[in-house]
PDB file of C-alpha atoms in Angstrom:
ATOM      1  CA  UNK A   1       0.640 -48.453   3.368  1.00 46.00           C
ATOM      2  CA  UNK A   2       4.323 -48.820   2.603  1.00 47.00           C
ATOM      3  CA  UNK A   3       6.469 -51.078   4.709  1.00 53.00           C
ATOM      4  CA  UNK A   4       8.453 -48.104   5.989  1.00 59.00           C
ATOM      5  CA  UNK A   5       5.349 -46.290   7.185  1.00 71.00           C
ATOM      6  CA  UNK A   6       4.716 -46.589  10.892  1.00 84.00           C
ATOM      7  CA  UNK A   7       1.686 -48.568  11.918  1.00 91.00           C
ATOM      8  CA  UNK A   8      -1.179 -46.768  13.606  1.00 94.00           C
ATOM      9  CA  UNK A   9      -1.745 -47.226  17.300  1.00 96.00           C
ATOM     10  CA  UNK A  10      -5.295 -48.239  18.130  1.00 96.00           C
ATOM     11  CA  UNK A  11      -7.189 -48.602  21.405  1.00 97.00           C
ATOM     12  CA  UNK A  12     -10.600 -50.056  22.197  1.00 96.00           C
ATOM     13  CA  UNK A  13     -12.322 -49.467  25.520  1.00 97.00           C
ATOM     14  CA  UNK A  14     -15.694 -50.427  26.977  1.00 95.00           C
ATOM     15  CA  UNK A  15     -17.604 -48.369  29.486  1.00 97.00           C
ATOM     16  CA  UNK A  16     -21.159 -49.327  30.469  1.00 97.00           C
ATOM     17  CA  UNK A  17     -21.844 -51.813  27.707  1.00 95.00           C
ATOM     18  CA  UNK A  18     -22.808 -55.412  27.056  1.00 95.00           C
ATOM     19  CA  UNK A  19     -19.672 -56.389  25.138  1.00 93.00           C
ATOM     20  CA  UNK A  20     -21.442 -56.576  21.785  1.00 94.00           C
ATOM     21  CA  UNK A  21     -19.409 -53.705  20.340  1.00 95.00           C
ATOM     22  CA  UNK A  22     -16.164 -55.537  21.167  1.00 93.00           C
ATOM     23  CA  UNK A  23     -17.582 -58.649  19.517  1.00 91.00           C
ATOM     24  CA  UNK A  24     -18.421 -56.581  16.429  1.00 91.00           C
ATOM     25  CA  UNK A  25     -14.709 -55.772  16.117  1.00 89.00           C
ATOM     26  CA  UNK A  26     -13.926 -59.483  16.078  1.00 86.00           C
ATOM     27  CA  UNK A  27     -16.780 -59.970  13.601  1.00 86.00           C
ATOM     28  CA  UNK A  28     -14.681 -58.523  10.801  1.00 85.00           C
ATOM     29  CA  UNK A  29     -13.286 -62.053  10.485  1.00 82.00           C
ATOM     30  CA  UNK A  30     -10.274 -62.298   8.148  1.00 84.00           C
ATOM     31  CA  UNK A  31     -10.285 -58.510   7.679  1.00 85.00           C
ATOM     32  CA  UNK A  32      -8.832 -58.429  11.173  1.00 82.00           C
ATOM     33  CA  UNK A  33      -5.519 -59.323   9.513  1.00 85.00           C
ATOM     34  CA  UNK A  34      -5.834 -56.124   7.455  1.00 86.00           C
ATOM     35  CA  UNK A  35      -6.381 -54.132  10.628  1.00 86.00           C
ATOM     36  CA  UNK A  36      -3.382 -55.767  12.278  1.00 85.00           C
ATOM     37  CA  UNK A  37      -1.306 -55.092   9.166  1.00 89.00           C
ATOM     38  CA  UNK A  38      -1.921 -51.373   9.562  1.00 91.00           C
ATOM     39  CA  UNK A  39      -2.350 -50.922  13.297  1.00 93.00           C
ATOM     40  CA  UNK A  40      -0.995 -52.119  16.616  1.00 94.00           C
ATOM     41  CA  UNK A  41      -3.613 -52.608  19.303  1.00 94.00           C
ATOM     42  CA  UNK A  42      -2.140 -50.935  22.361  1.00 96.00           C
ATOM     43  CA  UNK A  43      -5.150 -51.151  24.692  1.00 97.00           C
ATOM     44  CA  UNK A  44      -8.191 -53.434  24.628  1.00 95.00           C
ATOM     45  CA  UNK A  45      -9.265 -54.705  28.063  1.00 94.00           C
ATOM     46  CA  UNK A  46     -11.355 -57.562  26.642  1.00 91.00           C
ATOM     47  CA  UNK A  47      -8.368 -59.016  24.806  1.00 91.00           C
ATOM     48  CA  UNK A  48      -5.092 -57.530  26.079  1.00 93.00           C
ATOM     49  CA  UNK A  49      -3.540 -57.364  29.526  1.00 94.00           C
ATOM     50  CA  UNK A  50      -2.593 -53.715  29.248  1.00 94.00           C
ATOM     51  CA  UNK A  51      -3.086 -51.952  32.569  1.00 95.00           C
ATOM     52  CA  UNK A  52      -4.726 -48.572  33.055  1.00 96.00           C
ATOM     53  CA  UNK A  53      -1.402 -47.292  34.394  1.00 97.00           C
ATOM     54  CA  UNK A  54       0.270 -48.281  31.094  1.00 97.00           C
ATOM     55  CA  UNK A  55      -2.193 -46.067  29.207  1.00 98.00           C
ATOM     56  CA  UNK A  56      -1.799 -43.227  31.695  1.00 98.00           C
ATOM     57  CA  UNK A  57       1.963 -43.258  31.058  1.00 98.00           C
ATOM     58  CA  UNK A  58       1.635 -43.049  27.272  1.00 98.00           C
ATOM     59  CA  UNK A  59       2.493 -39.662  25.702  1.00 98.00           C
ATOM     60  CA  UNK A  60      -0.473 -37.428  24.925  1.00 98.00           C
ATOM     61  CA  UNK A  61      -1.919 -37.900  21.409  1.00 97.00           C
ATOM     62  CA  UNK A  62       0.181 -41.049  20.962  1.00 97.00           C
ATOM     63  CA  UNK A  63      -2.853 -43.266  20.177  1.00 97.00           C
ATOM     64  CA  UNK A  64      -4.094 -42.633  16.640  1.00 95.00           C
ATOM     65  CA  UNK A  65      -7.613 -44.053  17.002  1.00 96.00           C
ATOM     66  CA  UNK A  66      -9.633 -44.991  20.059  1.00 97.00           C
ATOM     67  CA  UNK A  67     -12.985 -46.723  19.757  1.00 97.00           C
ATOM     68  CA  UNK A  68     -14.820 -45.986  23.000  1.00 98.00           C
ATOM     69  CA  UNK A  69     -17.911 -48.137  23.349  1.00 97.00           C
ATOM     70  CA  UNK A  70     -20.342 -48.015  26.227  1.00 98.00           C
ATOM     71  CA  UNK A  71     -21.958 -45.219  28.167  1.00 98.00           C
ATOM     72  CA  UNK A  72     -20.373 -43.422  31.114  1.00 98.00           C
ATOM     73  CA  UNK A  73     -21.988 -44.956  34.178  1.00 97.00           C
ATOM     74  CA  UNK A  74     -19.390 -44.667  36.942  1.00 98.00           C
ATOM     75  CA  UNK A  75     -16.186 -42.929  37.986  1.00 98.00           C
ATOM     76  CA  UNK A  76     -14.003 -45.570  36.311  1.00 98.00           C
ATOM     77  CA  UNK A  77     -15.713 -45.017  32.945  1.00 98.00           C
ATOM     78  CA  UNK A  78     -15.281 -41.251  33.296  1.00 98.00           C
ATOM     79  CA  UNK A  79     -11.629 -41.518  34.318  1.00 98.00           C
ATOM     80  CA  UNK A  80     -10.803 -43.688  31.301  1.00 98.00           C
ATOM     81  CA  UNK A  81     -12.797 -41.436  28.984  1.00 98.00           C
ATOM     82  CA  UNK A  82     -10.675 -38.480  30.107  1.00 98.00           C
ATOM     83  CA  UNK A  83      -7.406 -40.448  29.899  1.00 98.00           C
ATOM     84  CA  UNK A  84      -8.177 -41.796  26.430  1.00 98.00           C
ATOM     85  CA  UNK A  85      -9.258 -38.364  25.212  1.00 98.00           C
ATOM     86  CA  UNK A  86      -5.905 -36.994  26.316  1.00 98.00           C
ATOM     87  CA  UNK A  87      -3.939 -39.833  24.759  1.00 98.00           C
ATOM     88  CA  UNK A  88      -5.859 -40.134  21.470  1.00 98.00           C
ATOM     89  CA  UNK A  89      -5.685 -38.214  18.224  1.00 96.00           C
ATOM     90  CA  UNK A  90      -9.130 -39.454  17.161  1.00 96.00           C
ATOM     91  CA  UNK A  91     -11.725 -40.462  19.734  1.00 97.00           C
ATOM     92  CA  UNK A  92     -14.706 -42.248  18.208  1.00 97.00           C
ATOM     93  CA  UNK A  93     -17.924 -42.905  20.128  1.00 98.00           C
ATOM     94  CA  UNK A  94     -18.417 -46.474  18.954  1.00 97.00           C
ATOM     95  CA  UNK A  95     -21.921 -47.882  19.211  1.00 97.00           C
ATOM     96  CA  UNK A  96     -25.268 -46.712  20.561  1.00 98.00           C
ATOM     97  CA  UNK A  97     -24.264 -46.529  24.230  1.00 98.00           C
ATOM     98  CA  UNK A  98     -21.325 -44.161  23.718  1.00 98.00           C
ATOM     99  CA  UNK A  99     -23.280 -42.284  21.050  1.00 98.00           C
ATOM    100  CA  UNK A 100     -26.668 -41.788  22.772  1.00 98.00           C
ATOM    101  CA  UNK A 101     -26.584 -43.676  26.090  1.00 98.00           C
ATOM    102  CA  UNK A 102     -27.992 -46.920  24.708  1.00 98.00           C
ATOM    103  CA  UNK A 103     -29.739 -49.586  26.727  1.00 97.00           C
ATOM    104  CA  UNK A 104     -27.801 -48.689  29.949  1.00 97.00           C
ATOM    105  CA  UNK A 105     -29.288 -45.205  29.539  1.00 98.00           C
ATOM    106  CA  UNK A 106     -32.755 -46.563  30.306  1.00 97.00           C
ATOM    107  CA  UNK A 107     -31.553 -46.418  33.921  1.00 97.00           C
ATOM    108  CA  UNK A 108     -32.189 -42.671  33.694  1.00 98.00           C
ATOM    109  CA  UNK A 109     -35.866 -43.528  34.113  1.00 97.00           C
ATOM    110  CA  UNK A 110     -34.843 -44.447  37.664  1.00 97.00           C
ATOM    111  CA  UNK A 111     -32.034 -43.370  40.015  1.00 97.00           C
ATOM    112  CA  UNK A 112     -29.136 -44.875  41.910  1.00 97.00           C
ATOM    113  CA  UNK A 113     -31.070 -45.506  45.126  1.00 97.00           C
ATOM    114  CA  UNK A 114     -33.942 -47.272  43.359  1.00 97.00           C
ATOM    115  CA  UNK A 115     -31.565 -49.385  41.268  1.00 97.00           C
ATOM    116  CA  UNK A 116     -29.504 -50.464  44.292  1.00 97.00           C
ATOM    117  CA  UNK A 117     -32.660 -51.242  46.288  1.00 97.00           C
ATOM    118  CA  UNK A 118     -34.017 -53.388  43.470  1.00 97.00           C
ATOM    119  CA  UNK A 119     -30.742 -55.192  42.754  1.00 96.00           C
ATOM    120  CA  UNK A 120     -29.470 -55.773  46.300  1.00 97.00           C
ATOM    121  CA  UNK A 121     -32.708 -56.057  48.260  1.00 96.00           C
ATOM    122  CA  UNK A 122     -35.838 -56.704  46.223  1.00 96.00           C
ATOM    123  CA  UNK A 123     -35.049 -58.839  43.192  1.00 96.00           C
ATOM    124  CA  UNK A 124     -36.621 -62.298  43.184  1.00 96.00           C
ATOM    125  CA  UNK A 125     -33.231 -64.033  43.227  1.00 95.00           C
ATOM    126  CA  UNK A 126     -31.695 -61.946  46.024  1.00 95.00           C
ATOM    127  CA  UNK A 127     -31.378 -63.199  49.620  1.00 95.00           C
ATOM    128  CA  UNK A 128     -29.968 -60.287  51.602  1.00 97.00           C
ATOM    129  CA  UNK A 129     -31.783 -59.934  54.958  1.00 95.00           C
ATOM    130  CA  UNK A 130     -29.122 -57.551  56.291  1.00 96.00           C
ATOM    131  CA  UNK A 131     -29.528 -55.296  53.208  1.00 95.00           C
ATOM    132  CA  UNK A 132     -25.792 -55.244  52.595  1.00 95.00           C
ATOM    133  CA  UNK A 133     -24.687 -53.097  49.681  1.00 95.00           C
ATOM    134  CA  UNK A 134     -21.291 -52.701  47.979  1.00 94.00           C
ATOM    135  CA  UNK A 135     -18.872 -50.270  49.613  1.00 95.00           C
ATOM    136  CA  UNK A 136     -16.564 -48.081  47.573  1.00 96.00           C
ATOM    137  CA  UNK A 137     -13.685 -48.752  49.996  1.00 96.00           C
ATOM    138  CA  UNK A 138     -12.996 -51.918  51.977  1.00 94.00           C
ATOM    139  CA  UNK A 139      -9.970 -52.613  54.180  1.00 95.00           C
ATOM    140  CA  UNK A 140      -8.485 -56.097  53.854  1.00 94.00           C
ATOM    141  CA  UNK A 141      -5.200 -57.584  55.034  1.00 95.00           C
ATOM    142  CA  UNK A 142      -3.553 -56.767  51.697  1.00 94.00           C
ATOM    143  CA  UNK A 143      -4.671 -53.127  51.755  1.00 96.00           C
ATOM    144  CA  UNK A 144      -7.677 -51.038  50.694  1.00 96.00           C
ATOM    145  CA  UNK A 145      -9.917 -52.291  47.906  1.00 95.00           C
ATOM    146  CA  UNK A 146     -11.774 -49.735  45.799  1.00 95.00           C
ATOM    147  CA  UNK A 147     -14.917 -49.909  43.686  1.00 96.00           C
ATOM    148  CA  UNK A 148     -15.860 -47.169  41.203  1.00 97.00           C
ATOM    149  CA  UNK A 149     -18.421 -44.600  42.316  1.00 98.00           C
ATOM    150  CA  UNK A 150     -21.798 -45.426  40.752  1.00 97.00           C
ATOM    151  CA  UNK A 151     -23.347 -42.274  39.291  1.00 98.00           C
ATOM    152  CA  UNK A 152     -26.994 -41.317  39.549  1.00 97.00           C
ATOM    153  CA  UNK A 153     -27.118 -40.549  35.815  1.00 98.00           C
ATOM    154  CA  UNK A 154     -25.930 -42.474  32.768  1.00 98.00           C
ATOM    155  CA  UNK A 155     -24.096 -40.148  30.364  1.00 98.00           C
ATOM    156  CA  UNK A 156     -23.127 -40.261  26.713  1.00 98.00           C
ATOM    157  CA  UNK A 157     -19.418 -40.044  25.924  1.00 98.00           C
ATOM    158  CA  UNK A 158     -19.696 -36.495  24.572  1.00 98.00           C
ATOM    159  CA  UNK A 159     -21.321 -35.347  27.808  1.00 98.00           C
ATOM    160  CA  UNK A 160     -17.965 -36.084  29.471  1.00 98.00           C
ATOM    161  CA  UNK A 161     -15.255 -35.420  26.865  1.00 98.00           C
ATOM    162  CA  UNK A 162     -14.854 -33.986  23.391  1.00 98.00           C
ATOM    163  CA  UNK A 163     -15.660 -36.590  20.695  1.00 98.00           C
ATOM    164  CA  UNK A 164     -14.335 -36.528  17.125  1.00 97.00           C
ATOM    165  CA  UNK A 165     -16.766 -38.908  15.417  1.00 97.00           C
ATOM    166  CA  UNK A 166     -19.747 -41.144  16.091  1.00 97.00           C
ATOM    167  CA  UNK A 167     -20.079 -44.649  14.645  1.00 96.00           C
ATOM    168  CA  UNK A 168     -23.622 -45.726  15.587  1.00 97.00           C
ATOM    169  CA  UNK A 169     -25.360 -49.053  16.027  1.00 97.00           C
ATOM    170  CA  UNK A 170     -26.064 -51.768  18.560  1.00 97.00           C
ATOM    171  CA  UNK A 171     -23.558 -52.901  17.604  1.00 95.00           C
ATOM    172  CA  UNK A 172     -22.150 -51.011  14.616  1.00 95.00           C
ATOM    173  CA  UNK A 173     -22.029 -53.164  11.499  1.00 91.00           C
ATOM    174  CA  UNK A 174     -18.522 -54.574  11.241  1.00 87.00           C
ATOM    175  CA  UNK A 175     -18.087 -53.655   7.575  1.00 87.00           C
ATOM    176  CA  UNK A 176     -18.787 -50.009   8.433  1.00 88.00           C
ATOM    177  CA  UNK A 177     -15.982 -50.141  11.027  1.00 89.00           C
ATOM    178  CA  UNK A 178     -13.573 -51.460   8.407  1.00 90.00           C
ATOM    179  CA  UNK A 179     -14.570 -48.673   5.993  1.00 89.00           C
ATOM    180  CA  UNK A 180     -13.879 -45.982   8.596  1.00 89.00           C
ATOM    181  CA  UNK A 181     -10.626 -47.612   9.682  1.00 89.00           C
ATOM    182  CA  UNK A 182      -9.307 -47.868   6.124  1.00 89.00           C
ATOM    183  CA  UNK A 183     -10.303 -44.248   5.490  1.00 89.00           C
ATOM    184  CA  UNK A 184      -8.032 -43.224   8.358  1.00 87.00           C
ATOM    185  CA  UNK A 185      -5.252 -45.563   7.196  1.00 85.00           C
ATOM    186  CA  UNK A 186      -5.370 -44.262   3.624  1.00 85.00           C
ATOM    187  CA  UNK A 187      -5.501 -40.631   4.691  1.00 82.00           C
ATOM    188  CA  UNK A 188      -8.908 -40.112   3.099  1.00 86.00           C
ATOM    189  CA  UNK A 189     -10.377 -36.762   4.011  1.00 84.00           C
ATOM    190  CA  UNK A 190     -12.784 -37.335   6.850  1.00 88.00           C
ATOM    191  CA  UNK A 191     -16.029 -35.391   7.314  1.00 93.00           C
ATOM    192  CA  UNK A 192     -16.108 -32.443   9.726  1.00 95.00           C
ATOM    193  CA  UNK A 193     -15.435 -33.198  13.355  1.00 95.00           C
ATOM    194  CA  UNK A 194     -18.560 -34.246  15.200  1.00 96.00           C
ATOM    195  CA  UNK A 195     -20.017 -36.115  12.221  1.00 96.00           C
ATOM    196  CA  UNK A 196     -21.659 -39.515  12.256  1.00 96.00           C
ATOM    197  CA  UNK A 197     -19.531 -41.867  10.134  1.00 94.00           C
ATOM    198  CA  UNK A 198     -20.138 -45.369   8.858  1.00 92.00           C
ATOM    199  CA  UNK A 199     -23.848 -44.715   8.365  1.00 94.00           C
ATOM    200  CA  UNK A 200     -26.291 -43.269   5.869  1.00 94.00           C
ATOM    201  CA  UNK A 201     -27.792 -39.796   5.581  1.00 95.00           C
ATOM    202  CA  UNK A 202     -31.178 -41.389   4.822  1.00 96.00           C
ATOM    203  CA  UNK A 203     -33.678 -43.016   7.155  1.00 96.00           C
ATOM    204  CA  UNK A 204     -34.183 -46.763   7.331  1.00 96.00           C
ATOM    205  CA  UNK A 205     -37.436 -46.547   5.337  1.00 96.00           C
ATOM    206  CA  UNK A 206     -35.496 -45.229   2.321  1.00 96.00           C
ATOM    207  CA  UNK A 207     -33.488 -48.469   2.302  1.00 95.00           C
ATOM    208  CA  UNK A 208     -36.314 -50.833   3.250  1.00 97.00           C
ATOM    209  CA  UNK A 209     -37.702 -53.030   0.441  1.00 96.00           C
ATOM    210  CA  UNK A 210     -41.096 -53.644   2.047  1.00 96.00           C
ATOM    211  CA  UNK A 211     -44.204 -52.394   0.249  1.00 95.00           C
ATOM    212  CA  UNK A 212     -45.437 -49.003   1.429  1.00 91.00           C
ATOM    213  CA  UNK A 213     -48.640 -47.111   0.732  1.00 87.00           C
ATOM    214  CA  UNK A 214     -50.537 -44.136   2.108  1.00 76.00           C
ATOM    215  CA  UNK A 215     -52.634 -46.497   4.175  1.00 71.00           C
ATOM    216  CA  UNK A 216     -53.753 -44.875   7.437  1.00 70.00           C
ATOM    217  CA  UNK A 217     -56.326 -47.241   8.860  1.00 77.00           C
ATOM    218  CA  UNK A 218     -54.251 -48.259  11.863  1.00 86.00           C
ATOM    219  CA  UNK A 219     -56.533 -48.800  14.819  1.00 87.00           C
ATOM    220  CA  UNK A 220     -53.998 -50.133  17.272  1.00 92.00           C
ATOM    221  CA  UNK A 221     -50.352 -51.136  17.593  1.00 94.00           C
ATOM    222  CA  UNK A 222     -49.213 -54.688  18.124  1.00 94.00           C
ATOM    223  CA  UNK A 223     -46.153 -56.303  19.576  1.00 93.00           C
ATOM    224  CA  UNK A 224     -44.495 -58.517  16.956  1.00 92.00           C
ATOM    225  CA  UNK A 225     -45.700 -61.770  18.499  1.00 93.00           C
ATOM    226  CA  UNK A 226     -49.351 -60.638  18.490  1.00 94.00           C
ATOM    227  CA  UNK A 227     -49.840 -60.711  14.695  1.00 92.00           C
ATOM    228  CA  UNK A 228     -48.667 -62.755  11.738  1.00 94.00           C
ATOM    229  CA  UNK A 229     -46.395 -60.589   9.605  1.00 95.00           C
ATOM    230  CA  UNK A 230     -47.038 -61.097   5.877  1.00 95.00           C
ATOM    231  CA  UNK A 231     -43.301 -60.619   5.239  1.00 94.00           C
ATOM    232  CA  UNK A 232     -43.874 -58.007   2.509  1.00 95.00           C
ATOM    233  CA  UNK A 233     -45.873 -55.041   3.786  1.00 95.00           C
ATOM    234  CA  UNK A 234     -44.426 -52.157   5.826  1.00 95.00           C
ATOM    235  CA  UNK A 235     -44.499 -53.255   9.449  1.00 96.00           C
ATOM    236  CA  UNK A 236     -46.046 -49.981  10.585  1.00 94.00           C
ATOM    237  CA  UNK A 237     -48.882 -50.414   8.096  1.00 93.00           C
ATOM    238  CA  UNK A 238     -49.538 -53.788   9.708  1.00 93.00           C
ATOM    239  CA  UNK A 239     -49.675 -52.065  13.099  1.00 93.00           C
ATOM    240  CA  UNK A 240     -46.295 -53.435  14.235  1.00 95.00           C
ATOM    241  CA  UNK A 241     -44.463 -50.424  15.615  1.00 95.00           C
ATOM    242  CA  UNK A 242     -41.218 -49.989  13.655  1.00 96.00           C
ATOM    243  CA  UNK A 243     -38.916 -47.038  14.375  1.00 97.00           C
ATOM    244  CA  UNK A 244     -37.434 -47.032  10.873  1.00 97.00           C
ATOM    245  CA  UNK A 245     -39.087 -43.706   9.883  1.00 96.00           C
ATOM    246  CA  UNK A 246     -37.008 -41.902  12.537  1.00 97.00           C
ATOM    247  CA  UNK A 247     -33.811 -43.967  12.375  1.00 98.00           C
ATOM    248  CA  UNK A 248     -30.676 -43.320  10.363  1.00 97.00           C
ATOM    249  CA  UNK A 249     -29.899 -45.999   7.790  1.00 96.00           C
ATOM    250  CA  UNK A 250     -26.638 -47.754   7.176  1.00 93.00           C
ATOM    251  CA  UNK A 251     -27.119 -51.118   8.859  1.00 94.00           C
ATOM    252  CA  UNK A 252     -28.650 -52.775   5.821  1.00 94.00           C
ATOM    253  CA  UNK A 253     -32.094 -52.727   7.483  1.00 96.00           C
ATOM    254  CA  UNK A 254     -31.035 -55.970   9.094  1.00 94.00           C
ATOM    255  CA  UNK A 255     -33.750 -56.170  11.728  1.00 96.00           C
ATOM    256  CA  UNK A 256     -36.551 -55.672   9.198  1.00 97.00           C
ATOM    257  CA  UNK A 257     -34.899 -58.085   6.766  1.00 96.00           C
ATOM    258  CA  UNK A 258     -35.074 -60.549   9.648  1.00 95.00           C
ATOM    259  CA  UNK A 259     -38.792 -59.702  10.031  1.00 95.00           C
ATOM    260  CA  UNK A 260     -38.248 -57.765  13.258  1.00 96.00           C
ATOM    261  CA  UNK A 261     -39.084 -54.065  13.617  1.00 97.00           C
ATOM    262  CA  UNK A 262     -36.341 -51.450  13.761  1.00 97.00           C
ATOM    263  CA  UNK A 263     -35.683 -50.336  17.356  1.00 96.00           C
ATOM    264  CA  UNK A 264     -33.713 -47.198  16.538  1.00 97.00           C
ATOM    265  CA  UNK A 265     -30.150 -48.109  17.504  1.00 97.00           C
ATOM    266  CA  UNK A 266     -28.613 -46.038  14.682  1.00 97.00           C
ATOM    267  CA  UNK A 267     -30.191 -42.904  16.123  1.00 97.00           C
ATOM    268  CA  UNK A 268     -31.659 -39.899  14.332  1.00 96.00           C
ATOM    269  CA  UNK A 269     -30.487 -37.975  11.287  1.00 96.00           C
ATOM    270  CA  UNK A 270     -28.402 -34.841  11.814  1.00 94.00           C
ATOM    271  CA  UNK A 271     -31.354 -32.454  11.585  1.00 93.00           C
ATOM    272  CA  UNK A 272     -33.354 -34.294  14.268  1.00 94.00           C
ATOM    273  CA  UNK A 273     -32.585 -33.110  17.787  1.00 89.00           C
ATOM    274  CA  UNK A 274     -34.690 -35.652  19.682  1.00 95.00           C
ATOM    275  CA  UNK A 275     -35.236 -39.191  18.425  1.00 96.00           C
ATOM    276  CA  UNK A 276     -38.253 -39.947  20.603  1.00 96.00           C
ATOM    277  CA  UNK A 277     -39.925 -36.680  19.676  1.00 95.00           C
ATOM    278  CA  UNK A 278     -39.416 -37.426  15.975  1.00 96.00           C
ATOM    279  CA  UNK A 279     -40.937 -40.905  16.321  1.00 95.00           C
ATOM    280  CA  UNK A 280     -43.933 -39.549  18.202  1.00 94.00           C
ATOM    281  CA  UNK A 281     -44.414 -37.099  15.345  1.00 94.00           C
ATOM    282  CA  UNK A 282     -44.375 -40.044  12.922  1.00 92.00           C
ATOM    283  CA  UNK A 283     -47.011 -41.814  15.022  1.00 92.00           C
ATOM    284  CA  UNK A 284     -49.167 -38.689  14.904  1.00 90.00           C
ATOM    285  CA  UNK A 285     -49.006 -38.643  11.113  1.00 90.00           C
ATOM    286  CA  UNK A 286     -49.960 -42.325  10.997  1.00 89.00           C
ATOM    287  CA  UNK A 287     -53.115 -41.536  12.982  1.00 88.00           C
ATOM    288  CA  UNK A 288     -53.946 -38.353  11.090  1.00 82.00           C
ATOM    289  CA  UNK A 289     -57.634 -37.857  10.318  1.00 81.00           C
ATOM    290  CA  UNK A 290     -58.951 -40.026  13.113  1.00 82.00           C
ATOM    291  CA  UNK A 291     -61.311 -38.934  15.860  1.00 89.00           C
ATOM    292  CA  UNK A 292     -59.719 -38.007  19.186  1.00 90.00           C
ATOM    293  CA  UNK A 293     -61.144 -41.069  20.908  1.00 92.00           C
ATOM    294  CA  UNK A 294     -59.738 -43.353  18.191  1.00 90.00           C
ATOM    295  CA  UNK A 295     -56.316 -41.734  18.540  1.00 91.00           C
ATOM    296  CA  UNK A 296     -56.315 -42.171  22.305  1.00 92.00           C
ATOM    297  CA  UNK A 297     -57.398 -45.787  21.911  1.00 93.00           C
ATOM    298  CA  UNK A 298     -54.565 -46.475  19.453  1.00 92.00           C
ATOM    299  CA  UNK A 299     -51.931 -44.708  21.586  1.00 93.00           C
ATOM    300  CA  UNK A 300     -52.986 -46.756  24.616  1.00 94.00           C
ATOM    301  CA  UNK A 301     -51.846 -49.882  22.770  1.00 95.00           C
ATOM    302  CA  UNK A 302     -48.203 -48.692  22.598  1.00 94.00           C
ATOM    303  CA  UNK A 303     -46.541 -50.653  25.372  1.00 93.00           C
ATOM    304  CA  UNK A 304     -44.059 -48.630  27.434  1.00 94.00           C
ATOM    305  CA  UNK A 305     -44.007 -45.537  25.145  1.00 93.00           C
ATOM    306  CA  UNK A 306     -41.056 -43.844  26.869  1.00 94.00           C
ATOM    307  CA  UNK A 307     -38.976 -47.013  26.875  1.00 95.00           C
ATOM    308  CA  UNK A 308     -39.939 -47.697  23.262  1.00 95.00           C
ATOM    309  CA  UNK A 309     -39.254 -44.271  21.805  1.00 96.00           C
ATOM    310  CA  UNK A 310     -36.107 -43.631  23.896  1.00 97.00           C
ATOM    311  CA  UNK A 311     -34.807 -47.208  24.013  1.00 97.00           C
ATOM    312  CA  UNK A 312     -31.319 -46.181  22.874  1.00 97.00           C
ATOM    313  CA  UNK A 313     -31.304 -42.421  23.250  1.00 97.00           C
ATOM    314  CA  UNK A 314     -32.597 -41.211  26.633  1.00 97.00           C
ATOM    315  CA  UNK A 315     -29.335 -39.705  28.048  1.00 98.00           C
ATOM    316  CA  UNK A 316     -28.610 -37.992  24.722  1.00 97.00           C
ATOM    317  CA  UNK A 317     -32.169 -36.736  24.266  1.00 97.00           C
ATOM    318  CA  UNK A 318     -33.683 -33.438  25.305  1.00 95.00           C
ATOM    319  CA  UNK A 319     -35.250 -35.252  28.287  1.00 95.00           C
ATOM    320  CA  UNK A 320     -31.940 -36.810  29.460  1.00 96.00           C
ATOM    321  CA  UNK A 321     -33.666 -38.412  32.446  1.00 95.00           C
ATOM    322  CA  UNK A 322     -36.926 -38.783  34.325  1.00 94.00           C
ATOM    323  CA  UNK A 323     -37.322 -36.166  37.027  1.00 89.00           C
ATOM    324  CA  UNK A 324     -37.804 -38.017  40.328  1.00 85.00           C
TER     325      UNK A 324
END
């Protein structure tokens, strides 16, 4: 970028998230100087003291890139999603939670009332005999204090506003973020709107170096701590449930390289409409040829099937939530 070329304006926001996506931005280490060379950070609540009102007063489309991480869980998240959509030229759903709902999306197996009852009344560490719960408005001497409205459903970013691109992962790999950022800086032609960027078009298994065969003598599934992994053979062939066959590659197969099974945070390929459904189909093929009783016995050993197969994707799946 020439010295006379204006720097990009960049924003980073977190909705319902753990903070890992923001840390992944810092994880680019010295490349952060490259980002700063080409872009001014105008909004990043974890690092800058920019107020929401400052963003609301910015001209529309004045932010070149916004990385929105986190799901939409409450009225504050939704408000900022709408504001940042209006102010941003490119809005990127950054990370699994904005992309598919992520871990916060597992709350869609429950509802607001059950969550509040558990958190404020029933948890082992809670002492609340009067069953007091947070109020959205409280009058104090200085004025009225407000809390965001807590929604019954967790939503993906694109269920609230129009999204330009998706950069998946929990969190996204930092080098993939740099690649996408530099593509924007250099004016490289980006893929069609709505595409997943910074990831592969192949599944994790295509990038995994572990030995694979046509072995189908799985009798049960194990949690990783229940068996000794030989460090070489496909985890699924050892009975350790790995979601790599249904998960988009691009992370470097880092979990499996670390001898842990893939959990699916990069989501499905473009032609797969439901991640959990795809993984259940994979399981069926792994048990092909067995008697019905053997299949049922093997399936019974999958702990928390819904939470396992939809760990990162429930709000963005065809199910979206449990009907209560």
